[in-house]
Short mmCIF file of C-alpha atoms in Angstrom, two decimals:
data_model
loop_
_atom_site.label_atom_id
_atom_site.label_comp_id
_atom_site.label_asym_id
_atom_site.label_seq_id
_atom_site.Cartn_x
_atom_site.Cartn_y
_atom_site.Cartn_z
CA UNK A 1 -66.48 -75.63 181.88
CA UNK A 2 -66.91 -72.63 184.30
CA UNK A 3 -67.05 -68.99 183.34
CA UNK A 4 -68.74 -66.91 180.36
CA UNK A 5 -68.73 -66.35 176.92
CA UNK A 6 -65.20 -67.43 175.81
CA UNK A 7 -64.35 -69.06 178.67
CA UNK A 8 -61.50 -68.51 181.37
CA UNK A 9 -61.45 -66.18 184.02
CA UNK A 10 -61.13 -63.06 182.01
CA UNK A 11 -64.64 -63.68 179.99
CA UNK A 12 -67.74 -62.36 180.62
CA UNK A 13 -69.34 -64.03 184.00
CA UNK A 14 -72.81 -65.88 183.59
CA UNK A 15 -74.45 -64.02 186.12
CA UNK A 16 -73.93 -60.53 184.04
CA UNK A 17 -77.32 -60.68 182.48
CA UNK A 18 -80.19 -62.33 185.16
CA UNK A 19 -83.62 -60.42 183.71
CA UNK A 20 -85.47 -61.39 181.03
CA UNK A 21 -84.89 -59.14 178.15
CA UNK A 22 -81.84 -57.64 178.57
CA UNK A 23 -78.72 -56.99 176.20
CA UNK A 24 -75.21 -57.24 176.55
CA UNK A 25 -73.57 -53.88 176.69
CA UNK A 26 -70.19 -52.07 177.64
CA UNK A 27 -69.33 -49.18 179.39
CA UNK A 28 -66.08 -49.57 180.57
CA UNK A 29 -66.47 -53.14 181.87
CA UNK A 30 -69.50 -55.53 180.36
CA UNK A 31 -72.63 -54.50 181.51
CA UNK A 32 -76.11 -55.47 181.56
CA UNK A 33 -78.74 -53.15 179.37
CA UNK A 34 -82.54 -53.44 180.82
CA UNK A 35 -84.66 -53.82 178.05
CA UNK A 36 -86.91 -50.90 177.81
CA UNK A 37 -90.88 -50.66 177.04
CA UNK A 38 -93.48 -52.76 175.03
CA UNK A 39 -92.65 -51.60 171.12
CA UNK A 40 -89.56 -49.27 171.75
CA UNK A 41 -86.01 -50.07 170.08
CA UNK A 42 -82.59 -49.82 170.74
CA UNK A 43 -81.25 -46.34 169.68
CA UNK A 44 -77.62 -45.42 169.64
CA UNK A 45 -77.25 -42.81 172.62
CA UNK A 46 -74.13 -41.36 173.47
CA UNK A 47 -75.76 -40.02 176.45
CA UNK A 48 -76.04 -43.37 177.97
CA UNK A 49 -73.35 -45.20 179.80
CA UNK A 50 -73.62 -48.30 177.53
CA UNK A 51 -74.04 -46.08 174.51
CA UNK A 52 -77.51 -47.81 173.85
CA UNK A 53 -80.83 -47.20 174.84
CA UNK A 54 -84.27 -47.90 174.54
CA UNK A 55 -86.54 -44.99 172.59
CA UNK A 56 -89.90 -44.55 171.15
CA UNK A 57 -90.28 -46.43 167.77
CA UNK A 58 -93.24 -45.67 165.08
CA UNK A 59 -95.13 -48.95 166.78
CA UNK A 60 -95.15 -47.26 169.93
CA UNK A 61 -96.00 -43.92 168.50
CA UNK A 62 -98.87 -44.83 166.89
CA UNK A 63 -101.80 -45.97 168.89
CA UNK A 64 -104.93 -45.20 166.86
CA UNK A 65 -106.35 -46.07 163.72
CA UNK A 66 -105.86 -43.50 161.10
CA UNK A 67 -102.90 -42.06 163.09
CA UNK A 68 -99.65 -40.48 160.91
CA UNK A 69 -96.22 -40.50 162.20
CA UNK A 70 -94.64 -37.04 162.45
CA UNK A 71 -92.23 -34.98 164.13
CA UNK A 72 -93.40 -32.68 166.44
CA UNK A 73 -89.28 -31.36 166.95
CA UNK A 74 -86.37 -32.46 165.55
CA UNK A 75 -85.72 -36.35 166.02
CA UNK A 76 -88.99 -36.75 168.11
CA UNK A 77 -91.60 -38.95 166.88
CA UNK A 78 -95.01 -37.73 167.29
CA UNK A 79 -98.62 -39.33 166.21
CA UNK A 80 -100.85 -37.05 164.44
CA UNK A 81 -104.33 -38.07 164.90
CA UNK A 82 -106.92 -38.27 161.77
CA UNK A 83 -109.64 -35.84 161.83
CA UNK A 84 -112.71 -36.13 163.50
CA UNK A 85 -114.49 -34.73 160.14
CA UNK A 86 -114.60 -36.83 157.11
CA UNK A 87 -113.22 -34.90 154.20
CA UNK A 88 -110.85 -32.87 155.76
CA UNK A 89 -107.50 -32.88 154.23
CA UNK A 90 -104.00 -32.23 156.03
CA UNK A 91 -102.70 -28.73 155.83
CA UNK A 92 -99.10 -27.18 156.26
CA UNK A 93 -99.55 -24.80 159.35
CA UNK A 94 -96.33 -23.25 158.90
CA UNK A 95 -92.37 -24.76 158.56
CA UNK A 96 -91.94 -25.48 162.47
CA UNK A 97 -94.94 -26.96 163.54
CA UNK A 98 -96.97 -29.84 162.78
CA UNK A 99 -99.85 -29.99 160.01
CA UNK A 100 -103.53 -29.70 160.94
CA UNK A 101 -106.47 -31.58 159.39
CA UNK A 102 -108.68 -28.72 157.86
CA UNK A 103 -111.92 -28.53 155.52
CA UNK A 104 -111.07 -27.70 151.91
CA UNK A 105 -111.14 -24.34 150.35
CA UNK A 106 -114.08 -23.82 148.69
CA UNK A 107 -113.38 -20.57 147.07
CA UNK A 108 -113.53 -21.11 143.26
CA UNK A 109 -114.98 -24.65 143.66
CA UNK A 110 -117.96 -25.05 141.37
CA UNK A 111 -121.09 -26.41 143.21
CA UNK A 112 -124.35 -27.86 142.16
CA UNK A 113 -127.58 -25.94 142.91
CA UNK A 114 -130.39 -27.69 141.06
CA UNK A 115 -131.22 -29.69 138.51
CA UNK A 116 -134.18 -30.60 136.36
CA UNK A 117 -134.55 -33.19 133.09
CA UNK A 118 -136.84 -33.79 130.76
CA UNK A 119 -140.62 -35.12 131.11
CA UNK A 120 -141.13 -32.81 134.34
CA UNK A 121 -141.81 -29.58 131.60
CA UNK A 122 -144.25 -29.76 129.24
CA UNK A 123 -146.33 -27.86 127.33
CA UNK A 124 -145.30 -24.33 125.88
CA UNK A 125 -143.85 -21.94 128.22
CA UNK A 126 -142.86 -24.11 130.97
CA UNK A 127 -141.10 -23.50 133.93
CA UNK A 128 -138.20 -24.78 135.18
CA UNK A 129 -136.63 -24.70 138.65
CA UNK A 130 -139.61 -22.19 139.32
CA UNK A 131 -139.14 -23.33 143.38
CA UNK A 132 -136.42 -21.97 145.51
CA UNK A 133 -133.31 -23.08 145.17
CA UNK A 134 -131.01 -25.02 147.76
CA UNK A 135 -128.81 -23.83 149.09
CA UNK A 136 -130.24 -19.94 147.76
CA UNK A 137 -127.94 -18.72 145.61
CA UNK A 138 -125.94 -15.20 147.76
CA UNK A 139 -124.22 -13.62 144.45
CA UNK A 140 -123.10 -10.90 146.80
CA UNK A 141 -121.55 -13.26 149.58
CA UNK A 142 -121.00 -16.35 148.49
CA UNK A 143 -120.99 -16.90 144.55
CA UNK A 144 -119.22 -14.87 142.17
CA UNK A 145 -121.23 -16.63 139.07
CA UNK A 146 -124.25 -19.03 138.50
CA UNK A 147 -124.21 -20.60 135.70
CA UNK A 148 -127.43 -21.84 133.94
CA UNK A 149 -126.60 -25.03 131.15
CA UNK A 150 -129.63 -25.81 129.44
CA UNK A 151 -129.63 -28.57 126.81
CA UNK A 152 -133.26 -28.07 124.89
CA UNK A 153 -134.73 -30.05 122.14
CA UNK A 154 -138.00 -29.55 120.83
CA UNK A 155 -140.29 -31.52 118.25
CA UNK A 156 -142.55 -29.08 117.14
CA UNK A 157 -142.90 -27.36 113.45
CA UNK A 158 -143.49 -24.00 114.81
CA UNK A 159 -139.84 -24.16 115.48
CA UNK A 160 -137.96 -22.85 118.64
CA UNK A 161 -138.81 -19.55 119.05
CA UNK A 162 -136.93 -17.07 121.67
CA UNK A 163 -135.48 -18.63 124.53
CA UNK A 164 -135.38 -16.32 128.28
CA UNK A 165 -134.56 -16.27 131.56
CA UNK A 166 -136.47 -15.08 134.21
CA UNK A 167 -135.06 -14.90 137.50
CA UNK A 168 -136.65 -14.46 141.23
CA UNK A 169 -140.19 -14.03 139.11
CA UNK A 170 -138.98 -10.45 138.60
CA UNK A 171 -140.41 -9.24 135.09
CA UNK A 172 -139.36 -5.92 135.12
CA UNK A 173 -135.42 -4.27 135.19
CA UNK A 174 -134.19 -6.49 132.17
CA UNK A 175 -132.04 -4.31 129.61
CA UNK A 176 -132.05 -5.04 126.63
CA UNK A 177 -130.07 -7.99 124.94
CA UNK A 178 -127.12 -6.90 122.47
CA UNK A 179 -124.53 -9.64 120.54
CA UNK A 180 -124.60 -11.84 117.03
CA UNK A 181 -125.18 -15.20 115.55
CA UNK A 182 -122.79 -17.05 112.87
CA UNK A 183 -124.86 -19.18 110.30
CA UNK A 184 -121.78 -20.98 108.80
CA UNK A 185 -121.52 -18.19 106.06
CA UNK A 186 -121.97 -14.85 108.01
CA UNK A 187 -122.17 -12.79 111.18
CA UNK A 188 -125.43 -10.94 111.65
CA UNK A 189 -125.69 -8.18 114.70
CA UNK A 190 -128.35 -8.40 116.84
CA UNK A 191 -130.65 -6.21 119.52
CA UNK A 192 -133.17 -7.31 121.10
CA UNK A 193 -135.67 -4.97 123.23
CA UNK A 194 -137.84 -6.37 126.52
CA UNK A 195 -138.01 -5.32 129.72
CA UNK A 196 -139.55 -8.63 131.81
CA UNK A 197 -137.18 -11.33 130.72
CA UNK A 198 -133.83 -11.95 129.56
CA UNK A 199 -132.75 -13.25 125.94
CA UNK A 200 -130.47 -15.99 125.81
CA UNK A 201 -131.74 -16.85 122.08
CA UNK A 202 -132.54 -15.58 119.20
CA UNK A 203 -134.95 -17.26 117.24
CA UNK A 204 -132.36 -17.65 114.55
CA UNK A 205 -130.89 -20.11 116.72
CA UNK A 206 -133.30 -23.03 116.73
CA UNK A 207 -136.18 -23.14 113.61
CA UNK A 208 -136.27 -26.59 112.64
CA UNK A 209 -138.16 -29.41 113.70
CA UNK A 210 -136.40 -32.00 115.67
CA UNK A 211 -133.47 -29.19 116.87
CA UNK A 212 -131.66 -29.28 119.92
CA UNK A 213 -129.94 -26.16 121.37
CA UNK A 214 -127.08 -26.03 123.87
CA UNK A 215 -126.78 -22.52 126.32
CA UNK A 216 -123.97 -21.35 128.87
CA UNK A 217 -125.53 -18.44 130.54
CA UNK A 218 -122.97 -16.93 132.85
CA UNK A 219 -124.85 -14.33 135.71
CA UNK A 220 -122.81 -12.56 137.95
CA UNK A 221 -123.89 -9.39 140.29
CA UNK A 222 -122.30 -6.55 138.57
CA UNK A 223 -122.76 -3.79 141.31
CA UNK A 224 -124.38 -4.64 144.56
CA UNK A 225 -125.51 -1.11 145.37
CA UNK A 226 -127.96 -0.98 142.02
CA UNK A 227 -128.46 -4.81 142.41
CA UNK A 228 -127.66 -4.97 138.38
CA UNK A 229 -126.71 -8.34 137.05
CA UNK A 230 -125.06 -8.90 134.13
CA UNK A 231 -126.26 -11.92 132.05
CA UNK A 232 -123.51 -13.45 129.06
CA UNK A 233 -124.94 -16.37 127.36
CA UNK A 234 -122.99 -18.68 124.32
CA UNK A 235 -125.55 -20.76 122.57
CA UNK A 236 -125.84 -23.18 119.75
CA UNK A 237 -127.66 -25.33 117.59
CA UNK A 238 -128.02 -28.35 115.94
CA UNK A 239 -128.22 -27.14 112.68
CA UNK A 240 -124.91 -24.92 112.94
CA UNK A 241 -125.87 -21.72 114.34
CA UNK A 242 -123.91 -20.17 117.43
CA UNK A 243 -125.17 -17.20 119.38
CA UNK A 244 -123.67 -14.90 121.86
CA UNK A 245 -126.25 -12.70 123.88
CA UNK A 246 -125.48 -10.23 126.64
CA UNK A 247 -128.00 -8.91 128.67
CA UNK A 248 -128.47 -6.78 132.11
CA UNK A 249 -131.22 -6.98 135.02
CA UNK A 250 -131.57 -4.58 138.04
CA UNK A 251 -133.16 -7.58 140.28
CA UNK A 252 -133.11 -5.15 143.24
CA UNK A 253 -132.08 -8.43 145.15
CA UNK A 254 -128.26 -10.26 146.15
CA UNK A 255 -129.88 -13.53 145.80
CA UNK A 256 -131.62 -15.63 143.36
CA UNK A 257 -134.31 -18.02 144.40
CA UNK A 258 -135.74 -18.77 141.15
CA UNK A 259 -134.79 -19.89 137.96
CA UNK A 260 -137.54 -19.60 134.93
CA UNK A 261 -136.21 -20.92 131.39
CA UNK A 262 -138.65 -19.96 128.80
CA UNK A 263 -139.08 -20.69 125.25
CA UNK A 264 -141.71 -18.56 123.17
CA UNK A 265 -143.42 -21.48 120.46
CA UNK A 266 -142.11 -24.49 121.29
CA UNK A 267 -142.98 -27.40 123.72
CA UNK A 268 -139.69 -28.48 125.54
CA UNK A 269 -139.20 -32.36 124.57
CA UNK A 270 -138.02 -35.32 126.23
CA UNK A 271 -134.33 -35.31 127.28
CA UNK A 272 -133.93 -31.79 127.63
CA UNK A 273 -132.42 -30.77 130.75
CA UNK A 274 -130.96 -27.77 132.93
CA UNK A 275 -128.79 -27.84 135.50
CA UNK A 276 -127.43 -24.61 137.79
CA UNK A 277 -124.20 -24.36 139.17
CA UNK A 278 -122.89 -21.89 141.72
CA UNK A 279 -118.66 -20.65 141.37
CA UNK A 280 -117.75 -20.18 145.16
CA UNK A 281 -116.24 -16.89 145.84
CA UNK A 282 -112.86 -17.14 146.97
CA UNK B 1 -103.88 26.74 112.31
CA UNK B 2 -106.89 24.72 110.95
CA UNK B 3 -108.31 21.91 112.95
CA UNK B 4 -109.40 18.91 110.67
CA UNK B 5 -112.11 16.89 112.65
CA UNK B 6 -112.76 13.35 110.85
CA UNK B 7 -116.65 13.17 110.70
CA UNK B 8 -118.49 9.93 110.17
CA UNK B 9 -121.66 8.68 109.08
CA UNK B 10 -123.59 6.24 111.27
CA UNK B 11 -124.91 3.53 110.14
CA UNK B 12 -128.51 2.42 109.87
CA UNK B 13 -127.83 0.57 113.30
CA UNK B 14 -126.53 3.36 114.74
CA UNK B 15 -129.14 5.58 113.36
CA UNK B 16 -132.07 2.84 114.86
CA UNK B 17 -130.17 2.79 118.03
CA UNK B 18 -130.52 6.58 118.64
CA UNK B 19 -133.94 6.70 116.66
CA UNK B 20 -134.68 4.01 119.51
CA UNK B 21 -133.76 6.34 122.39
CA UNK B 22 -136.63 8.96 121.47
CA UNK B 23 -139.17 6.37 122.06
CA UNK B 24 -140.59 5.47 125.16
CA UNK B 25 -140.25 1.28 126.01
CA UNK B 26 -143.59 -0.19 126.90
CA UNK B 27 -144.08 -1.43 130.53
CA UNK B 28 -145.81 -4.10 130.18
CA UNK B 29 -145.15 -6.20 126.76
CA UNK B 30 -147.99 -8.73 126.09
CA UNK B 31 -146.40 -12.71 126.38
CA UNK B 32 -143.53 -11.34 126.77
CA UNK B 33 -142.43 -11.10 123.40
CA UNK B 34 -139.49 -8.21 122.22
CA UNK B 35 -140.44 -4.91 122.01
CA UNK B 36 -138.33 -4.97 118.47
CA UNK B 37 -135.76 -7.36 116.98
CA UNK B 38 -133.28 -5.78 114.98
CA UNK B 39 -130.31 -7.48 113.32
CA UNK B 40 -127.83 -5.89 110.77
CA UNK B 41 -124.37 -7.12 108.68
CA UNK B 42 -120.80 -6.01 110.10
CA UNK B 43 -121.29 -3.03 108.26
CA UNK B 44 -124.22 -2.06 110.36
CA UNK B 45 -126.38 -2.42 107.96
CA UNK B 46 -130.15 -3.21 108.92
CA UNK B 47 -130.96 -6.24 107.12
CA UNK B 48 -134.55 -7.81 108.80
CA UNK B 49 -136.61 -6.15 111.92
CA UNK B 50 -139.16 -7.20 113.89
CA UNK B 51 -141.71 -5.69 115.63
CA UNK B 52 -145.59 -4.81 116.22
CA UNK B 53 -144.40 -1.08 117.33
CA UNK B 54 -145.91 0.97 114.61
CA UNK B 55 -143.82 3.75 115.63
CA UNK B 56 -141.13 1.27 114.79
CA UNK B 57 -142.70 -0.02 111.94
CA UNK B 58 -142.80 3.53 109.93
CA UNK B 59 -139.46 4.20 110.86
CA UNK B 60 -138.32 0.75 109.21
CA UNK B 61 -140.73 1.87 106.27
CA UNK B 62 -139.21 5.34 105.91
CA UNK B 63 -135.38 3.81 106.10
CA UNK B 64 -136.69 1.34 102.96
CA UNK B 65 -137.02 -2.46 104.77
CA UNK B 66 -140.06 -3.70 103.48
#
């Protein structure tokens, strides 16, 4: 049989398509479409003659590892690249443009300054965290809180005693420490008067052997002109008692460096623990 | 026209606190210990204080804490 595809003179001739790849199109007679590059596809495209055409597909967009597809204007692929910097996370840059890999906020983000557990401290009055920190706390700059948790147990029949912070070594500028303790049947106010540490227990808090003691101290610079730092600390007990002690210190400083916890009888036992945190300012 | 000003007591807190204020706060507290300890009920009254102050001590004396 001679001819094309349906045979007969007025079919399409054999010779219409002769290169590998392409497609059988119409403009207004049959026509041969080249096929286009490596990993593009046929598009519908008026602008063509056939009405077909070869574009960009997401295969051919992306080319790297870790790539995204996007579109960098309207109907236009576009491969957005992964950051360079682990961690980053894509960010909106606005509603007509593409998104940019950026490093998180940290503003508000609580972060970890130091640490210490049990077995390092012992004897009475120990110190903890008594080297610099790292990174050194900036409360003026770059932390709007630290916060001191302290989880203390002791095995001694003195008892507890008074609990303190001292901060940067500083033993002067300390106010004195004003709030109340609950027993499980009633509130008692209490002051307390010192001038080189600050309270964060009473020794109502902790009196029995084999107590433990939990304490959120909150510190936060309260006016960075008179350095004054105000100190709010929730505590409780073992045995029932909660505490709430507020205290001020002028530490004529915008950063802390060091951390003393203190207790006035009793040995610090095993498992006890402190950890700092720093609250990012936003 | 009479002015009627509502006058109230303090109480034995309140009375410390300001009896506090006359004294001078040492500078240097030995083992760092408080200078005084005071603690009173909701109604402000002074029910246990301690301290070696004897300033402090014969003001708890004259106020009746034993």
């Amino acid at each position: 049989m001679s001819g094309g595809i349906g045979g007969g003179e007025s079919g399409v001739p054999e010779t219409l398509l002769d290169t590998k790849g392409q497609v059988h199109g119409f403009t207004t007679t049959n026509a041969a479409v080249n096929v286009g590059a490596n990993d593009t596809i046929i598009y519908a495209d008026s602008a063509q003659a056939a009405g077909i055409g070869y574009g960009a597909s997401a295969k051919s967009t992306l080319a790297t590892t870790g790539s995204l597809l996007a579109a960098s204007s309207a109907n236009t692929l576009s491969e957005l690249s992964a950051s360079a910097t682990s961690g980053h996370v894509l960010t909106s840059t606005g509603a007509a443009s593409l998104p940019t890999y950026q490093a998180v906020a940290s503003g508000g983000q609580i972060e970890l300054i130091g640490t210490a557990t049990a077995g390092v401290p012992t004897g009475r009055k120990s110190n903890w965290l008594s080297g610099t920190l790292t990174p050194e706390p900036n409360m003026e700059t770059t932390y709007s809180e630290l916060i001191v948790i302290a989880n203390l147990y002791y095995d001694e029949a003195t008892g507890f005693g008074e609990c303190y912070i001292n901060l940067n070594s500083t033993t002067s500028g300390y106010g004195d420490a004003h709030g109340f303790y609950y027993d499980g049947s009633s509130n008692t106010n209490l002051s307390k008067s010192n001038g080189t540490v600050a309270f964060i227990t009473d020794a109502n808090l902790g009196e029995s052997t084999n107590e433990g003691i939990h304490t959120y101290t909150s510190i936060a610079l309260n006016d960075a002109t008179t350095f004054m730092y105000n100190f709010h600390t929730y505590s409780t007990s073992s045995s029932g008692t909660s505490m709430i002690l507020d205290t001020t210190c002028d530490l004529a400083s915008n950063t802390i460096d060091h951390v003393k916890l203190q207790a006035s009888l009793a040995s610090w036992a095993t498992d006890s623990n402190i950890t700092i945190y720093g609250r990012k300012m936003i | 026209m009479t002015i009627l000003v509502l006058t109230k007591e303090l109480s034995q807190i309140q009375e410390f606190n300001e009896f506090i204020k006359t004294l001078k706060k040492p500078t240097n507290l030995s083992n760092k210990k408080s200078w005084y300890s005071v603690y009173s009920d909701m109604n402000g009254n002074i029910i246990k204080l301690i301290t070696e102050d004897k300033k402090i001590l014969a003001y708890a004396k004259e106020i009746g804490l034993k």
